[in-house]
PDB file of C-alpha atoms in Angstrom:
ATOM      1  CA  MET K   1       0.000   0.000   0.000  1.00 55.00           C
ATOM      2  CA  PRO K   2       1.449   3.386  -0.914  1.00 61.00           C
ATOM      3  CA  TYR K   3       1.953   6.034   1.766  1.00 55.00           C
ATOM      4  CA  HIS K   4      -0.136   9.183   1.370  1.00 54.00           C
ATOM      5  CA  GLU K   5       1.252  12.240   3.086  1.00 55.00           C
ATOM      6  CA  PRO K   6      -1.406  14.138   5.012  1.00 55.00           C
ATOM      7  CA  SER K   7      -2.528  17.421   3.545  1.00 55.00           C
ATOM      8  CA  HIS K   8      -1.060  20.458   5.293  1.00 53.00           C
ATOM      9  CA  ASN K   9      -3.819  22.691   3.981  1.00 55.00           C
ATOM     10  CA  GLU K  10      -6.458  21.303   6.302  1.00 52.00           C
ATOM     11  CA  PRO K  11      -6.647  22.923   9.742  1.00 50.00           C
ATOM     12  CA  ILE K  12      -6.114  20.632  12.684  1.00 52.00           C
ATOM     13  CA  ASN K  13      -8.867  21.120  15.215  1.00 51.00           C
ATOM     14  CA  ASN K  14      -9.139  18.799  18.144  1.00 51.00           C
ATOM     15  CA  GLY K  15     -11.567  21.113  19.913  1.00 46.00           C
ATOM     16  CA  PRO K  16     -10.834  23.376  22.830  1.00 47.00           C
ATOM     17  CA  ALA K  17      -8.594  22.028  25.536  1.00 44.00           C
ATOM     18  CA  PRO K  18     -10.352  21.540  28.854  1.00 43.00           C
ATOM     19  CA  ALA K  19      -9.434  24.103  31.482  1.00 39.00           C
ATOM     20  CA  ARG K  20      -7.240  22.715  34.239  1.00 45.00           C
ATOM     21  CA  SER K  21      -7.895  24.145  37.631  1.00 44.00           C
ATOM     22  CA  THR K  22      -5.572  23.906  40.586  1.00 49.00           C
ATOM     23  CA  ARG K  23      -8.504  24.370  42.931  1.00 50.00           C
ATOM     24  CA  ASP K  24      -9.280  21.243  44.866  1.00 48.00           C
ATOM     25  CA  GLU K  25     -13.003  20.802  45.340  1.00 55.00           C
ATOM     26  CA  THR K  26     -12.470  19.951  48.999  1.00 62.00           C
ATOM     27  CA  GLY K  27      -9.912  22.613  49.869  1.00 71.00           C
ATOM     28  CA  PRO K  28      -8.617  26.098  49.189  1.00 81.00           C
ATOM     29  CA  SER K  29      -7.086  27.111  45.867  1.00 88.00           C
ATOM     30  CA  THR K  30      -3.377  26.862  45.090  1.00 91.00           C
ATOM     31  CA  VAL K  31      -1.067  28.552  42.608  1.00 93.00           C
ATOM     32  CA  LYS K  32       2.055  27.229  40.904  1.00 94.00           C
ATOM     33  CA  VAL K  33       5.222  28.937  42.128  1.00 95.00           C
ATOM     34  CA  ILE K  34       9.001  28.771  41.878  1.00 93.00           C
ATOM     35  CA  PRO K  35      10.291  29.296  45.426  1.00 95.00           C
ATOM     36  CA  ALA K  36      13.697  30.828  46.109  1.00 95.00           C
ATOM     37  CA  VAL K  37      15.453  29.298  49.122  1.00 96.00           C
ATOM     38  CA  ASP K  38      18.198  31.104  51.049  1.00 95.00           C
ATOM     39  CA  LEU K  39      20.029  28.392  52.982  1.00 95.00           C
ATOM     40  CA  TYR K  40      22.171  30.856  54.941  1.00 94.00           C
ATOM     41  CA  LEU K  41      19.263  32.933  56.283  1.00 93.00           C
ATOM     42  CA  GLY K  42      16.757  30.067  56.369  1.00 93.00           C
ATOM     43  CA  THR K  43      14.205  31.944  54.292  1.00 93.00           C
ATOM     44  CA  VAL K  44      11.920  31.064  51.410  1.00 95.00           C
ATOM     45  CA  THR K  45      10.724  33.744  48.991  1.00 95.00           C
ATOM     46  CA  ILE K  46       7.669  33.208  46.804  1.00 93.00           C
ATOM     47  CA  LEU K  47       6.514  35.658  44.133  1.00 90.00           C
ATOM     48  CA  THR K  48       2.721  35.843  43.962  1.00 85.00           C
ATOM     49  CA  ARG K  49       0.625  38.512  42.336  1.00 83.00           C
ATOM     50  CA  ASN K  50       3.840  40.350  41.438  1.00 86.00           C
ATOM     51  CA  ARG K  51       4.809  40.829  45.081  1.00 88.00           C
ATOM     52  CA  PRO K  52       7.422  38.837  46.978  1.00 91.00           C
ATOM     53  CA  LEU K  53       6.381  36.980  50.109  1.00 92.00           C
ATOM     54  CA  CYS K  54       9.222  36.099  52.473  1.00 93.00           C
ATOM     55  CA  PHE K  55       8.949  33.264  54.992  1.00 93.00           C
ATOM     56  CA  ARG K  56      11.164  31.644  57.600  1.00 90.00           C
ATOM     57  CA  TYR K  57      11.667  27.898  57.687  1.00 90.00           C
ATOM     58  CA  PRO K  58      14.065  26.386  60.270  1.00 90.00           C
ATOM     59  CA  GLN K  59      15.198  23.568  57.958  1.00 92.00           C
ATOM     60  CA  ALA K  60      15.368  25.423  54.632  1.00 94.00           C
ATOM     61  CA  ARG K  61      17.781  22.709  53.475  1.00 96.00           C
ATOM     62  CA  HIS K  62      14.860  20.229  53.378  1.00 96.00           C
ATOM     63  CA  ILE K  63      12.942  22.471  50.982  1.00 96.00           C
ATOM     64  CA  ALA K  64      16.017  22.871  48.754  1.00 96.00           C
ATOM     65  CA  GLU K  65      16.531  19.098  48.671  1.00 96.00           C
ATOM     66  CA  ALA K  66      12.868  18.535  47.775  1.00 96.00           C
ATOM     67  CA  LEU K  67      13.064  21.138  45.004  1.00 96.00           C
ATOM     68  CA  ALA K  68      16.118  19.341  43.599  1.00 95.00           C
ATOM     69  CA  ARG K  69      14.033  16.132  43.311  1.00 95.00           C
ATOM     70  CA  ALA K  70      10.785  17.787  42.159  1.00 96.00           C
ATOM     71  CA  VAL K  71       8.865  16.117  39.353  1.00 94.00           C
ATOM     72  CA  ARG K  72       6.022  18.655  39.158  1.00 94.00           C
ATOM     73  CA  PRO K  73       5.680  22.400  39.654  1.00 94.00           C
ATOM     74  CA  SER K  74       5.550  23.477  43.293  1.00 96.00           C
ATOM     75  CA  THR K  75       2.260  24.872  44.559  1.00 96.00           C
ATOM     76  CA  TRP K  76       1.513  27.513  47.179  1.00 95.00           C
ATOM     77  CA  CYS K  77      -1.680  27.776  49.216  1.00 94.00           C
ATOM     78  CA  GLU K  78      -1.918  31.231  50.778  1.00 90.00           C
ATOM     79  CA  ALA K  79      -4.937  30.304  52.902  1.00 91.00           C
ATOM     80  CA  THR K  80      -3.059  27.558  54.770  1.00 92.00           C
ATOM     81  CA  GLY K  81       0.503  28.869  54.332  1.00 92.00           C
ATOM     82  CA  THR K  82       1.739  25.625  52.806  1.00 94.00           C
ATOM     83  CA  LEU K  83       4.233  24.983  50.045  1.00 96.00           C
ATOM     84  CA  THR K  84       3.828  21.607  48.344  1.00 96.00           C
ATOM     85  CA  VAL K  85       6.704  20.078  46.391  1.00 97.00           C
ATOM     86  CA  THR K  86       6.001  16.806  44.564  1.00 96.00           C
ATOM     87  CA  VAL K  87       9.086  14.580  44.528  1.00 95.00           C
ATOM     88  CA  ALA K  88       9.895  11.329  42.784  1.00 92.00           C
ATOM     89  CA  ALA K  89       9.127   8.249  44.863  1.00 91.00           C
ATOM     90  CA  VAL K  90       9.244   4.517  44.197  1.00 91.00           C
ATOM     91  CA  GLY K  91       5.738   3.115  43.807  1.00 91.00           C
ATOM     92  CA  HIS K  92       4.146   6.543  43.274  1.00 90.00           C
ATOM     93  CA  ARG K  93       3.679   7.196  39.581  1.00 88.00           C
ATOM     94  CA  GLU K  94       2.503  10.771  40.121  1.00 90.00           C
ATOM     95  CA  GLY K  95       5.179  11.456  42.751  1.00 93.00           C
ATOM     96  CA  ARG K  96       4.820  11.999  46.481  1.00 95.00           C
ATOM     97  CA  PRO K  97       3.840  15.440  47.791  1.00 95.00           C
ATOM     98  CA  CYS K  98       6.034  16.984  50.493  1.00 96.00           C
ATOM     99  CA  THR K  99       4.245  19.754  52.357  1.00 96.00           C
ATOM    100  CA  PHE K 100       6.028  22.546  54.196  1.00 96.00           C
ATOM    101  CA  THR K 101       4.159  24.981  56.445  1.00 94.00           C
ATOM    102  CA  LEU K 102       5.884  28.347  56.275  1.00 92.00           C
ATOM    103  CA  SER K 103       5.736  31.098  58.877  1.00 84.00           C
ATOM    104  CA  ARG K 104       5.719  34.734  57.898  1.00 80.00           C
ATOM    105  CA  GLU K 105       9.013  36.574  58.353  1.00 63.00           C
ATOM    106  CA  PRO K 106       8.865  40.000  59.955  1.00 57.00           C
ATOM    107  CA  SER K 107       9.212  42.819  57.450  1.00 48.00           C
ATOM    108  CA  ARG K 108      12.833  43.698  56.815  1.00 52.00           C
ATOM    109  CA  GLU K 109      12.271  46.828  54.759  1.00 46.00           C
ATOM    110  CA  PRO K 110      14.998  49.386  55.282  1.00 40.00           C
ATOM    111  CA  SER K 111      13.941  52.393  57.315  1.00 39.00           C
ATOM    112  CA  ARG K 112      13.797  55.591  55.340  1.00 41.00           C
ATOM    113  CA  GLU K 113      15.222  58.463  57.265  1.00 43.00           C
ATOM    114  CA  LEU K 114      15.141  61.982  55.943  1.00 44.00           C
ATOM    115  CA  ALA K 115      18.467  63.743  56.283  1.00 42.00           C
TER     116      ALA K 115
END
């Protein structure tokens, strides 16, 4: 049987892609984030809604290690203050979520003194 190359003039339309929501029907909504971890200061910075949120975490090394093994984008839930990093795990095809509860760091904005 001869091979017939498909026509490139016909538009490919598989229909609209279904919207994927990160909102769990049983819990609060989450957003995908790329956290920045400062191992020296023990802080985690997350950029949401174009503003940085800075948190303290006593074992910041654990978050950095989880991020190094991440198999999915990290998610942040502002309502509960949790960062979830999904890491590779034997026997878990979708990975195993590691949840870190972050505490808010006091504001470290420099004081503005008028001279």
